[in-house]
Amino acid sequence: MNIQSSSRIARRAILCIRGARHNATATTPPAANLTDVATTASPSEIPITSSELQPTPEAPAASKPVPEPTGERGQTIYVFRQVQWNQVVYSLQKSMKNNHALKQLPYNGKKTVPAALRKDLWTPLAAISFPTALHGRSAYQKLREYAKRHALEWEPHSLNVTSAGIPVPKQKRGRLLNDQKANSIADLASVLFKLSVENIRHYYPAPRPAIGNRLGLYDESQGAVVGVRWADIADANFAKSWSSNVVHNTLTSLYKNPFVGALWGSLKTPKKTASADEAEAEASETTISSREKWYKQYQSDQNKQKQLHRAKKVELKKAALSPTQKGLERQKALKAKERMQKKLEAKKRGKEAARSRPRGMDWTTFKATVVAKMKVQDVKTLEEAAKKPQVNEA
C-alpha cells in the first residue's frame, strides 16, 4: 500500500494548480517557428544523474560583456554544489545560510539530508547575473520549482532496478536522487532560453496584459542579456544548447573571488600574486606577523598585571593595622591553634583506643568503656591537681 504524507500531497496539488494556471495564461508558440530555433532540454527530458553525462572540454566562450550587478537583491543568483553527492542549492546571497539551504534538500532516504551544512563539502557552481532584480527573482522562482519537480517526479522504474534487472539498494538510490548537477544546469539553460530575443520575440508580437499571479518569467520578450560565471566552464556542456542571450565566463579564482570569500567567511580578499610560491611566502609572512603581534600584546598584558599586583601590595603596606588590632588578631590565631591541637590529640587517643579493642567486642560497648575510662582519667587528673600545694608568688 502506497501511503503518502499530507505535505507531499499538498505539494503535488500546488504544482498541478500552477501548471494549469500557466497553461491558461501563456499562449503556446507556433510549431512552424520552432524548427530553426535551438531549444534546451525540458525538465521531463533531463536525466536524473550527472554521471551519465560527461561534459566535453569545449565550452561556450564569452562574446558579450557580462551585465554588472548593482547590488540589488535578486539581480544575481548564486548556485552551490555539494562535492560528494552533487546536491545543488540556489541562493540570492553570496554566503550560504544553513536553514535556507537545508530546506532545498529533499529527503531521499536515511542520511541523505545532513543535520547541518559543512562548508568544506560545498563549493560554488555558478553565479548568474541578470540586468534587473525582477529578472533574477523570476528565474530563481522557476529554478526552485524545477528542482522541486525533480525531487518529486522521478520515474521509479529507472532507479529501482538496473538495466540488468538487479534491484538498486536504498542507499545507492538516495545518492542517485541527490545527484542533481546535470538537472540544475539543464534547468538553467531552459529558463534563460525564455529570455532570449530570437526565441521569444516572434511568440508574442504584442505585449501581453499584466496578470496578477501568472506563472512565468518576468519580461520574457525583452531579450535580456544574462551572464553566467562558472567555477568550471566545462560544466556548461551538461545542457543541450544555450540561447544567444547567454554570456559564459569563468570565476577568476576560487580564492581571489569575493563570492567564494563570503562563503568561507573571510572579510578581506587576498592580494593578487604572480605565482603560488609568492602566495605561500606572503601567507607565511602574514602568519608570522600575526604571531608577533599576539606575543607583544601578551607581554604588555602580563606587565600590566604585575604593575597592578605591586600597587596593591604597596597600598596594603600603607594601610597597616594598629597595635590593638594586631594584638586581637594574634589572640585569635593562638585560640585557633589551641583548638586544632585539641582535635589532633582527641583523634590520636581515639586511634590508640581503637587499636586496643579486644576481639569479639561490639563497637558500641567498646566506645562506652573508652568514654568511661577517659572520664575516670580526667577526674584523677583534677584530683591530682587539687592535691598539689599552691605556691603564692607574693
Coordinates of C-alpha atoms in Angstrom, one line a residue:
M1 CA 0.0 0.0 0.0
N2 CA 1.5 3.3 -1.1
I3 CA 0.9 5.8 1.8
Q4 CA 1.9 9.5 1.1
S5 CA 2.2 12.2 3.7
S6 CA -0.2 15.1 3.6
S7 CA 2.6 17.6 3.0
R8 CA 3.7 15.7 -0.1
I9 CA 0.1 15.5 -1.4
A10 CA -0.2 19.3 -0.8
R11 CA 3.0 20.0 -2.8
R12 CA 1.8 17.9 -5.7
A13 CA -1.6 19.8 -5.7
I14 CA 0.1 23.2 -5.7
L15 CA 2.3 22.1 -8.6
C16 CA -0.7 20.9 -10.6
I17 CA -2.6 24.2 -9.9
R18 CA 0.5 26.2 -11.0
G19 CA 0.8 24.2 -14.2
A20 CA -2.9 24.6 -15.0
R21 CA -2.6 28.4 -14.4
H22 CA 0.4 28.6 -16.6
N23 CA -1.3 26.7 -19.5
A24 CA -4.3 29.0 -19.1
T25 CA -2.3 32.3 -19.2
A26 CA 0.7 31.5 -21.5
T27 CA 0.0 31.1 -25.2
T28 CA 1.6 28.1 -27.0
P29 CA 4.2 29.1 -29.7
P30 CA 3.6 28.1 -33.3
A31 CA 5.1 24.8 -34.3
A32 CA 6.5 26.1 -37.6
N33 CA 8.7 28.7 -36.0
L34 CA 10.4 26.1 -33.7
T35 CA 12.3 24.3 -36.4
D36 CA 15.1 26.9 -36.8
V37 CA 15.4 27.7 -33.0
A38 CA 17.9 25.9 -30.7
T39 CA 16.0 24.6 -27.7
T40 CA 17.2 23.3 -24.4
A41 CA 16.2 20.2 -22.6
S42 CA 12.9 20.4 -20.7
P43 CA 12.9 19.1 -17.1
S44 CA 11.0 16.0 -18.0
E45 CA 13.7 15.1 -20.6
I46 CA 16.6 15.7 -18.4
P47 CA 18.3 12.6 -16.9
I48 CA 18.3 12.2 -13.1
T49 CA 22.1 11.8 -12.6
S50 CA 25.0 13.7 -13.9
S51 CA 27.2 10.6 -14.0
E52 CA 25.5 9.6 -17.3
L53 CA 26.5 12.9 -18.9
Q54 CA 30.2 13.6 -19.3
P55 CA 31.0 17.2 -20.3
T56 CA 33.3 17.8 -23.2
P57 CA 36.3 20.0 -22.8
E58 CA 34.8 22.6 -25.1
A59 CA 32.7 25.3 -23.6
P60 CA 30.9 28.5 -24.9
A61 CA 33.2 31.5 -24.9
A62 CA 32.3 34.9 -23.7
S63 CA 31.2 37.1 -26.6
K64 CA 29.3 39.9 -24.9
P65 CA 30.0 42.0 -21.8
V66 CA 28.6 40.4 -18.7
P67 CA 26.0 42.7 -17.0
E68 CA 27.4 44.4 -14.0
P69 CA 25.3 43.8 -10.8
T70 CA 24.2 46.8 -8.9
G71 CA 23.8 45.0 -5.6
E72 CA 20.0 44.9 -5.7
R73 CA 18.6 41.7 -4.1
G74 CA 17.8 39.1 -6.8
Q75 CA 19.9 40.5 -9.6
T76 CA 22.5 37.7 -9.1
I77 CA 21.7 34.0 -8.3
Y78 CA 24.4 32.0 -6.7
V79 CA 24.5 28.2 -7.2
F80 CA 26.3 26.0 -4.8
R81 CA 27.2 22.3 -5.3
Q82 CA 28.0 19.5 -2.8
V83 CA 31.3 17.9 -3.6
Q84 CA 30.4 14.3 -2.7
W85 CA 26.8 13.9 -3.9
N86 CA 26.4 16.8 -6.4
Q87 CA 23.5 18.3 -4.5
V88 CA 22.6 21.8 -5.7
V89 CA 21.4 24.8 -3.7
Y90 CA 20.2 28.2 -5.1
S91 CA 20.7 31.4 -3.1
L92 CA 20.3 35.1 -3.6
Q93 CA 23.2 35.8 -1.3
K94 CA 26.9 35.2 -1.6
S95 CA 27.1 33.2 1.6
M96 CA 25.1 30.0 2.3
K97 CA 22.6 30.1 5.1
N98 CA 22.2 26.8 6.9
N99 CA 18.4 26.8 7.4
H100 CA 17.7 28.2 3.9
A101 CA 19.9 25.6 2.2
L102 CA 18.6 22.6 4.2
K103 CA 15.0 23.5 3.1
Q104 CA 16.1 22.9 -0.6
L105 CA 17.5 19.4 0.1
P106 CA 14.8 16.7 -0.3
Y107 CA 14.7 13.6 1.9
N108 CA 15.7 10.7 -0.3
G109 CA 16.4 8.2 2.4
K110 CA 18.4 7.7 5.6
K111 CA 21.4 10.1 6.0
T112 CA 20.7 11.9 2.7
V113 CA 20.0 15.2 4.4
P114 CA 22.6 16.4 6.9
A115 CA 21.8 18.0 10.2
A116 CA 23.9 21.0 9.4
L117 CA 26.0 22.1 6.4
R118 CA 29.7 21.5 6.3
K119 CA 31.5 24.4 4.5
D120 CA 34.4 22.2 3.4
L121 CA 31.9 20.0 1.3
W122 CA 30.2 22.8 -0.5
T123 CA 31.7 24.8 -3.4
P124 CA 30.4 27.4 -5.9
L125 CA 29.0 26.0 -9.1
A126 CA 28.0 29.2 -10.9
A127 CA 26.9 32.8 -10.5
I128 CA 24.2 34.2 -12.8
S129 CA 23.9 37.9 -13.3
F130 CA 20.7 39.5 -14.7
P131 CA 20.0 43.0 -15.9
T132 CA 17.4 43.7 -13.3
A133 CA 16.4 42.2 -10.0
L134 CA 12.9 41.2 -11.3
H135 CA 14.5 39.0 -14.0
G136 CA 16.6 37.3 -11.3
R137 CA 13.8 36.7 -8.8
S138 CA 11.6 35.3 -11.6
A139 CA 14.3 33.0 -12.8
Y140 CA 15.0 32.0 -9.2
Q141 CA 11.4 31.0 -8.7
K142 CA 11.4 28.9 -11.8
L143 CA 14.7 27.2 -10.9
R144 CA 13.3 26.3 -7.4
E145 CA 10.2 24.9 -9.0
Y146 CA 12.1 22.7 -11.4
A147 CA 14.3 21.5 -8.5
K148 CA 11.1 20.5 -6.6
R149 CA 9.8 18.7 -9.6
H150 CA 13.0 16.7 -10.0
A151 CA 12.7 15.7 -6.3
L152 CA 9.1 14.6 -6.6
E153 CA 8.5 13.4 -10.2
W154 CA 11.3 11.0 -10.8
E155 CA 10.4 7.7 -12.5
P156 CA 10.6 4.8 -10.1
H157 CA 11.4 2.1 -12.7
S158 CA 14.5 4.0 -13.8
L159 CA 16.1 3.9 -10.4
N160 CA 14.6 0.9 -8.5
V161 CA 16.0 -1.6 -11.0
T162 CA 19.2 -1.5 -13.1
S163 CA 19.3 -2.3 -16.8
A164 CA 20.4 -5.9 -15.9
G165 CA 17.3 -6.3 -13.7
I166 CA 19.2 -6.1 -10.4
P167 CA 17.4 -4.1 -7.7
V168 CA 19.1 -0.9 -6.5
P169 CA 19.9 -0.6 -2.8
K170 CA 18.2 2.2 -0.9
Q171 CA 21.4 4.0 -0.1
K172 CA 22.6 4.0 -3.7
R173 CA 19.2 5.1 -4.9
G174 CA 19.3 8.0 -2.5
R175 CA 22.7 9.1 -3.8
L176 CA 21.4 8.9 -7.4
L177 CA 18.5 11.1 -6.5
N178 CA 20.7 13.6 -4.7
D179 CA 22.9 13.9 -7.9
Q180 CA 21.2 17.0 -9.4
K181 CA 24.1 18.8 -11.0
A182 CA 23.2 17.9 -14.6
N183 CA 19.5 18.7 -14.0
S184 CA 20.2 22.1 -12.5
I185 CA 22.4 23.1 -15.4
A186 CA 19.8 22.0 -17.9
D187 CA 17.1 23.8 -16.0
L188 CA 19.2 26.9 -16.1
A189 CA 19.6 26.7 -19.8
S190 CA 15.8 26.1 -20.2
V191 CA 15.0 29.2 -18.0
L192 CA 17.5 31.5 -19.7
F193 CA 16.2 30.3 -23.1
K194 CA 12.9 32.1 -22.4
L195 CA 14.7 35.4 -22.0
S196 CA 16.3 35.4 -25.5
V197 CA 15.3 37.8 -28.2
E198 CA 15.4 35.3 -31.1
N199 CA 13.3 32.6 -29.4
I200 CA 10.7 34.7 -27.7
R201 CA 10.0 37.8 -29.8
H202 CA 8.0 36.1 -32.6
Y203 CA 6.0 34.1 -30.0
Y204 CA 4.4 37.3 -28.7
P205 CA 4.3 40.1 -31.3
A206 CA 2.3 42.4 -29.0
P207 CA 2.9 42.9 -25.2
R208 CA 0.6 40.9 -23.1
P209 CA -1.5 42.4 -20.4
A210 CA -0.2 42.0 -16.8
I211 CA -1.8 39.2 -14.8
G212 CA -1.6 39.2 -11.1
N213 CA -0.4 35.6 -10.2
R214 CA 0.7 34.5 -13.7
L215 CA 3.3 31.7 -13.6
G216 CA 6.1 32.6 -15.9
L217 CA 9.2 34.7 -16.4
Y218 CA 9.1 38.4 -16.0
D219 CA 9.6 40.4 -19.2
E220 CA 10.2 37.4 -21.4
S221 CA 10.0 39.3 -24.7
Q222 CA 12.8 41.9 -23.9
G223 CA 15.7 39.6 -24.8
A224 CA 17.8 40.4 -21.7
V225 CA 21.5 39.6 -21.8
V226 CA 22.4 37.2 -18.9
G227 CA 25.9 36.4 -17.8
V228 CA 26.8 33.0 -16.3
R229 CA 30.2 32.7 -14.5
W230 CA 31.2 29.1 -14.0
A231 CA 33.7 27.7 -11.5
D232 CA 34.4 25.1 -14.2
I233 CA 33.3 26.3 -17.6
A234 CA 33.1 22.7 -18.9
D235 CA 30.0 22.2 -16.8
A236 CA 28.1 24.3 -19.3
N237 CA 28.1 21.3 -21.7
F238 CA 25.7 19.4 -19.5
A239 CA 22.9 21.3 -21.3
K240 CA 21.9 20.5 -24.9
S241 CA 22.3 24.1 -26.1
W242 CA 22.3 27.7 -24.9
S243 CA 20.5 30.7 -26.3
S244 CA 22.3 33.6 -27.8
N245 CA 21.4 36.0 -25.0
V246 CA 23.6 34.0 -22.5
V247 CA 27.2 35.1 -22.0
H248 CA 29.5 32.5 -20.4
N249 CA 32.6 33.3 -18.4
T250 CA 34.7 31.8 -15.6
L251 CA 35.1 32.8 -12.0
T252 CA 38.5 34.4 -11.8
S253 CA 39.8 32.3 -9.0
L254 CA 38.2 30.3 -6.2
Y255 CA 40.5 32.1 -3.6
K256 CA 40.6 35.6 -5.2
N257 CA 36.8 35.8 -5.9
P258 CA 34.8 37.6 -3.2
F259 CA 31.9 35.2 -4.0
V260 CA 33.9 32.4 -2.5
G261 CA 35.4 34.5 0.2
A262 CA 32.0 35.3 1.5
L263 CA 31.2 31.6 1.5
W264 CA 34.2 30.9 3.8
G265 CA 33.5 33.9 6.0
S266 CA 36.6 35.9 5.1
L267 CA 36.1 39.6 5.1
K268 CA 39.1 40.6 3.0
T269 CA 40.2 39.3 -0.4
P270 CA 43.9 38.4 -0.6
K271 CA 46.1 40.5 -2.8
K272 CA 46.9 39.3 -6.3
T273 CA 50.2 37.3 -6.5
A274 CA 52.2 36.3 -9.6
S275 CA 52.8 32.7 -8.6
A276 CA 51.9 30.1 -6.0
D277 CA 55.3 30.5 -4.3
E278 CA 54.8 34.2 -3.7
A279 CA 51.4 33.5 -2.3
E280 CA 52.8 30.9 0.1
A281 CA 55.6 33.4 1.1
E282 CA 53.0 36.1 1.7
A283 CA 50.8 33.8 3.7
S284 CA 53.8 32.8 5.9
E285 CA 54.7 36.4 6.4
T286 CA 51.2 37.3 7.5
T287 CA 51.1 34.4 10.0
I288 CA 54.5 35.3 11.4
S289 CA 53.4 39.0 11.8
S290 CA 50.2 37.9 13.4
R291 CA 52.1 35.7 15.9
E292 CA 54.5 38.6 16.7
K293 CA 51.6 41.0 17.3
W294 CA 49.9 38.5 19.6
Y295 CA 53.1 37.9 21.6
K296 CA 53.7 41.6 22.0
Q297 CA 50.1 42.1 23.2
Y298 CA 50.5 39.1 25.6
Q299 CA 53.7 40.6 27.1
S300 CA 52.1 44.0 27.6
D301 CA 49.1 42.4 29.4
Q302 CA 51.4 40.5 31.7
N303 CA 53.4 43.7 32.6
K304 CA 50.1 45.5 33.3
Q305 CA 49.0 42.7 35.7
K306 CA 52.4 42.8 37.5
Q307 CA 52.2 46.5 38.0
L308 CA 48.7 46.2 39.4
H309 CA 49.8 43.5 41.8
R310 CA 52.7 45.6 43.1
A311 CA 50.4 48.6 43.5
K312 CA 48.0 46.5 45.7
K313 CA 50.9 45.4 47.9
V314 CA 52.0 49.0 48.4
E315 CA 48.5 50.0 49.4
L316 CA 48.3 47.2 51.9
K317 CA 51.6 48.2 53.5
K318 CA 50.4 51.8 53.8
A319 CA 47.2 50.8 55.4
A320 CA 48.9 48.9 58.2
L321 CA 47.0 47.6 61.3
S322 CA 47.1 49.5 64.6
P323 CA 48.8 47.8 67.7
T324 CA 45.5 46.9 69.3
Q325 CA 44.2 45.3 66.2
K326 CA 47.4 43.4 65.8
G327 CA 47.0 42.1 69.4
L328 CA 43.4 40.9 68.7
E329 CA 44.5 39.1 65.5
R330 CA 47.3 37.4 67.4
Q331 CA 44.9 36.2 70.2
K332 CA 42.5 34.8 67.6
A333 CA 45.3 32.9 65.9
L334 CA 46.5 31.4 69.2
K335 CA 43.0 30.2 70.1
A336 CA 42.6 28.6 66.7
K337 CA 45.9 26.9 67.1
E338 CA 44.9 25.5 70.6
R339 CA 41.6 24.2 69.2
M340 CA 43.4 22.4 66.3
Q341 CA 45.9 20.8 68.8
K342 CA 43.0 19.5 71.0
K343 CA 41.3 18.0 67.9
L344 CA 44.5 16.3 66.9
E345 CA 45.0 14.9 70.4
A346 CA 41.5 13.6 70.6
K347 CA 41.9 11.9 67.2
K348 CA 45.2 10.3 68.3
R349 CA 43.6 9.0 71.5
G350 CA 40.7 7.5 69.6
K351 CA 43.0 5.7 67.2
E352 CA 45.0 4.3 70.1
A353 CA 41.8 3.1 71.8
A354 CA 40.6 1.5 68.6
R355 CA 43.8 -0.5 68.4
S356 CA 43.2 -1.8 71.9
R357 CA 39.7 -3.1 71.2
P358 CA 39.5 -6.8 72.1
R359 CA 38.2 -9.2 69.5
G360 CA 34.5 -10.0 69.6
M361 CA 33.5 -6.8 71.4
D362 CA 30.9 -4.6 69.7
W363 CA 31.9 -1.0 68.8
T364 CA 29.1 0.5 70.9
T365 CA 30.1 -1.3 74.1
F366 CA 33.8 -0.6 73.3
K367 CA 33.0 3.1 72.8
A368 CA 31.1 3.2 76.1
T369 CA 34.0 1.6 78.0
V370 CA 36.5 4.0 76.4
V371 CA 34.4 7.1 77.3
A372 CA 34.1 5.8 80.9
K373 CA 37.9 5.3 81.2
M374 CA 38.5 8.8 79.8
K375 CA 36.1 10.3 82.3
V376 CA 37.8 8.5 85.2
Q377 CA 41.2 9.7 83.9
D378 CA 40.0 13.3 83.8
V379 CA 38.7 13.0 87.3
K380 CA 42.0 11.6 88.5
T381 CA 43.9 14.5 86.9
L382 CA 41.6 17.0 88.5
E383 CA 42.1 15.4 91.9
E384 CA 45.9 15.3 91.5
A385 CA 45.9 19.0 90.5
A386 CA 43.8 19.8 93.6
K387 CA 46.2 17.9 95.9
K388 CA 49.3 19.8 94.7
P389 CA 50.2 22.6 97.1
Q390 CA 49.5 26.1 95.8
V391 CA 52.6 28.4 95.8
N392 CA 51.9 32.1 96.4
E393 CA 54.1 34.3 94.2
A394 CA 53.9 37.1 96.7

